Coordinates of C-alpha atoms and ligand atoms in Angstrom, one line a residue:
M1243 CA 7.4 10.9 34.0
K1244 CA 9.1 8.0 32.1
H1245 CA 12.9 7.8 31.7
P1246 CA 13.8 8.8 28.1
K1247 CA 15.2 5.3 27.5
E1248 CA 11.7 3.9 28.2
E1249 CA 10.0 5.4 25.2
I1250 CA 8.4 2.7 23.1
T1251 CA 7.0 2.6 19.6
Y1252 CA 5.1 0.1 17.4
V1253 CA 6.4 -1.3 14.1
M1254 CA 4.9 -3.8 11.7
V1255 CA 6.9 -5.4 8.9
K1256 CA 4.3 -5.2 6.0
P1257 CA 3.6 -7.9 3.5
D1258 CA 6.1 -6.6 1.0
G1259 CA 8.8 -6.5 3.7
V1260 CA 8.0 -10.0 4.7
R1261 CA 7.9 -11.3 1.1
K1262 CA 11.2 -9.6 0.2
G1263 CA 12.9 -11.3 3.1
L1264 CA 13.6 -8.1 5.0
I1265 CA 12.5 -9.0 8.5
G1266 CA 16.1 -9.4 9.7
E1267 CA 17.3 -6.3 7.9
V1268 CA 14.6 -4.2 9.5
I1269 CA 15.4 -5.5 13.0
K1270 CA 19.1 -5.1 12.4
R1271 CA 18.7 -1.4 11.5
F1272 CA 16.9 -0.7 14.8
E1273 CA 19.4 -2.6 16.9
Q1274 CA 22.3 -0.9 15.1
H1275 CA 20.9 2.4 16.3
D1276 CA 20.8 1.4 20.0
L1277 CA 17.1 0.7 19.9
K1278 CA 16.0 -2.4 21.8
I1279 CA 13.5 -5.0 20.6
V1280 CA 11.2 -5.7 23.6
A1281 CA 8.4 -7.7 21.9
L1282 CA 8.3 -9.5 18.6
E1283 CA 5.8 -11.9 16.8
M1284 CA 4.8 -13.1 13.3
F1285 CA 1.0 -13.3 12.9
Q1286 CA -1.8 -13.3 10.3
P1287 CA -4.0 -10.3 11.0
S1288 CA -7.8 -10.5 10.6
H1289 CA -9.8 -8.1 8.5
D1290 CA -11.4 -6.6 11.6
Q1291 CA -8.1 -6.1 13.4
L1292 CA -6.7 -4.2 10.4
N1293 CA -9.9 -2.3 9.9
D1294 CA -9.6 -1.1 13.5
H1295 CA -5.9 -0.3 13.2
Y1296 CA -6.4 2.4 10.6
P1297 CA -8.1 5.5 11.8
K1298 CA -11.8 5.8 10.8
D1299 CA -12.1 9.5 11.4
E1300 CA -13.1 11.8 8.5
A1301 CA -10.0 13.9 8.8
W1302 CA -7.6 11.0 8.4
I1303 CA -9.5 9.5 5.5
T1304 CA -9.8 12.8 3.7
R1305 CA -6.1 13.4 4.2
L1306 CA -5.4 10.1 2.4
G1307 CA -7.6 11.3 -0.5
E1308 CA -5.9 14.7 -0.5
K1309 CA -2.5 13.1 -0.7
T1310 CA -3.7 11.1 -3.7
K1311 CA -5.1 14.2 -5.4
S1312 CA -1.8 16.0 -5.1
T1313 CA 0.0 13.1 -6.8
Y1314 CA -2.5 13.1 -9.6
E1315 CA -2.0 16.9 -10.0
K1316 CA 1.7 16.6 -9.9
Y1317 CA 1.9 14.0 -12.6
G1318 CA -1.0 15.3 -14.7
Y1319 CA -3.0 12.1 -14.3
D1320 CA -6.8 12.0 -14.8
M1321 CA -8.3 11.4 -11.4
L1322 CA -11.9 11.4 -12.7
A1323 CA -11.0 8.6 -15.2
D1324 CA -9.4 6.4 -12.4
F1325 CA -11.8 7.1 -9.5
G1326 CA -14.9 8.4 -11.1
T1327 CA -14.7 11.5 -8.8
T1328 CA -12.2 14.2 -7.7
D1329 CA -13.9 14.4 -4.2
T1330 CA -11.1 13.6 -1.7
S1331 CA -13.6 12.5 0.9
K1332 CA -14.8 9.7 -1.5
I1333 CA -11.2 8.8 -2.7
G1334 CA -9.9 8.5 0.9
P1335 CA -12.1 5.5 1.8
E1336 CA -11.1 3.7 -1.4
I1337 CA -7.4 4.0 -0.5
R1338 CA -8.2 2.9 3.0
K1339 CA -9.8 -0.2 1.5
W1340 CA -6.7 -1.0 -0.6
L1341 CA -4.6 -0.6 2.5
V1342 CA -6.6 -3.2 4.5
E1343 CA -6.5 -5.6 1.5
Y1344 CA -2.7 -5.2 1.1
M1345 CA -2.1 -5.7 4.8
K1346 CA -4.1 -8.9 4.8
S1347 CA -2.1 -10.4 1.9
A1348 CA 0.7 -12.0 3.9
P1349 CA 1.7 -12.6 7.5
L1350 CA 3.1 -9.6 9.3
V1351 CA 5.7 -9.1 12.0
K1352 CA 4.8 -6.9 14.9
I1353 CA 7.5 -5.4 17.0
I1354 CA 7.8 -3.1 20.0
V1355 CA 10.9 -1.0 19.9
Q1356 CA 12.3 0.8 22.9
G1357 CA 14.9 3.6 23.3
V1358 CA 15.5 7.3 23.5
H1359 CA 13.2 9.1 21.1
A1360 CA 12.1 5.6 19.8
V1361 CA 9.1 7.0 17.9
D1362 CA 11.1 9.7 16.0
I1363 CA 14.2 7.6 15.4
V1364 CA 12.2 4.7 14.0
R1365 CA 10.4 7.1 11.6
K1366 CA 13.8 8.5 10.6
L1367 CA 15.2 5.1 9.9
A1368 CA 12.0 4.1 8.0
G1369 CA 12.2 7.2 5.8
D1370 CA 9.5 9.0 3.8
T1371 CA 6.1 7.2 3.5
L1372 CA 6.5 7.3 -0.3
P1373 CA 9.6 5.1 -1.1
Y1374 CA 10.4 6.9 -4.4
R1375 CA 11.3 10.0 -2.5
A1376 CA 12.6 8.3 0.7
T1377 CA 16.3 9.1 1.2
V1378 CA 18.8 6.4 0.3
G1379 CA 20.0 4.8 3.6
T1380 CA 16.5 4.6 5.0
I1381 CA 14.6 1.3 5.0
R1382 CA 12.0 2.5 2.5
G1383 CA 14.6 4.4 0.4
D1384 CA 16.9 1.3 0.2
F1385 CA 14.3 -1.4 -0.5
S1386 CA 11.4 0.1 -2.4
I1387 CA 10.9 2.6 -5.2
D1388 CA 7.1 2.4 -5.0
S1389 CA 5.1 5.5 -5.7
P1390 CA 1.5 6.6 -5.5
A1391 CA 1.6 7.3 -9.2
L1392 CA 2.1 3.6 -9.8
A1393 CA 0.1 2.3 -6.8
N1394 CA -3.0 4.3 -7.6
K1395 CA -2.9 3.2 -11.3
E1396 CA -2.8 -0.4 -10.0
K1397 CA -5.5 0.3 -7.5
R1398 CA -3.5 -0.8 -4.4
A1399 CA -1.7 0.7 -1.4
V1400 CA 1.8 2.1 -1.7
M1401 CA 4.1 -0.7 -0.6
N1402 CA 6.6 0.7 1.9
I1403 CA 8.1 -2.2 3.8
I1404 CA 7.1 -1.2 7.3
H1405 CA 4.5 0.6 9.4
C1406 CA 5.6 2.7 12.3
S1407 CA 3.7 4.9 14.8
E1408 CA 3.8 8.6 14.2
T1409 CA 3.5 9.9 17.8
P1410 CA 3.9 8.4 21.3
E1411 CA 0.1 8.6 21.7
E1412 CA -0.4 6.6 18.5
A1413 CA 2.2 4.1 19.6
E1414 CA 0.4 3.5 22.9
H1415 CA -2.9 3.0 21.1
E1416 CA -1.4 0.6 18.5
I1417 CA 0.6 -1.4 21.1
K1418 CA -2.6 -1.9 23.1
H1419 CA -4.5 -2.9 19.9
W1420 CA -1.9 -5.4 18.6
F1421 CA -0.3 -6.7 21.7
G1422 CA -3.1 -6.6 24.2
K1423 CA -2.0 -8.4 27.3
S1424 CA 1.1 -10.0 25.7
P1425 CA 4.3 -9.3 27.7
I1426 CA 6.7 -6.5 26.9
Y1427 CA 10.2 -7.7 27.9
N1428 CA 12.7 -6.0 30.1
Y1429 CA 16.5 -6.6 29.8
K1430 CA 19.7 -4.6 29.7
R1431 CA 21.4 -4.1 26.4
F1432 CA 25.2 -4.1 26.6
G1433 CA 26.6 -0.6 25.7
V1434 CA 23.1 0.9 25.9
D1435 CA 21.8 0.3 29.4
E1436 CA 25.1 -0.5 31.2
Ligands
GDP2149 P1 2.7 6.2 7.2 O1 2.3 6.7 8.6 O2 4.1 6.7 6.9 O3 2.5 4.8 7.0 O4 1.7 7.0 6.2 P2 0.2 7.4 6.2 O5 -0.5 7.2 7.5 O6 0.1 8.7 5.5 O7 -0.4 6.3 5.1 C1 -0.8 5.0 5.5 C2 -0.4 4.1 4.3 O8 -1.2 4.3 3.2 C3 1.0 4.3 3.8 O9 2.0 3.6 4.6 C4 0.9 3.7 2.4 O10 1.0 2.2 2.4 C5 -0.5 4.1 2.0 N1 -0.6 5.3 1.2 C6 -0.2 6.6 1.7 N2 -0.5 7.5 0.7 C7 -0.9 6.8 -0.4 C8 -1.3 7.2 -1.7 O11 -1.3 8.4 -2.1 N3 -1.7 6.2 -2.6 C9 -1.8 4.9 -2.2 N4 -2.2 4.0 -3.1 N5 -1.4 4.5 -0.9 C10 -1.0 5.4 -0.1

């Protein structure tokens, strides 16, 4: 059993975060909350790397389609006119394609963050996936107002500054995928580790 302070999670500053000059701000927010940066790198991902990053299973893809459908219903938009279908299993792959295109559009910054409840605390600091409803004070709530209503109309992914793993299992998988054999560093933070 790992010590609680050893929990790690995976974060990527997405193209909009990089292009808005928010790399430092994102890191600052993690460090301010006693989380430790234990690996960090800017890189240009390949199409295949991104394609393998996002889940390919039916359930995940259909969930993306369902989320989109609920936005269309909420705002009274015409899904048939925009997508040519209302079938969530056909819309999901479309959104997934937009996501990969968006993530390729600029270099990204990949980060491994360590600390007590790192996965949950990073998700809390990131805020809701959809920036228009993310609480002010969170990364997404403070630096984006993007919404699926707008993104779907413009046929692109919702721009929400960062990606962060949802569970410790997902973090482990994503860290392996993006960092491979690159080192994860070990040091003692003043006031956190001693
Ligand atoms: P996350 O774990 O908080 O990033 O959220 P998800 O795994 O649910 O979604 C993955 C990414 O897809 C999000 O970060 C957004 O960039 C994008 N996304 C999610 N829902 C929608 C949507 O309804 N429409 C569009 N265009 N993009 C979406």
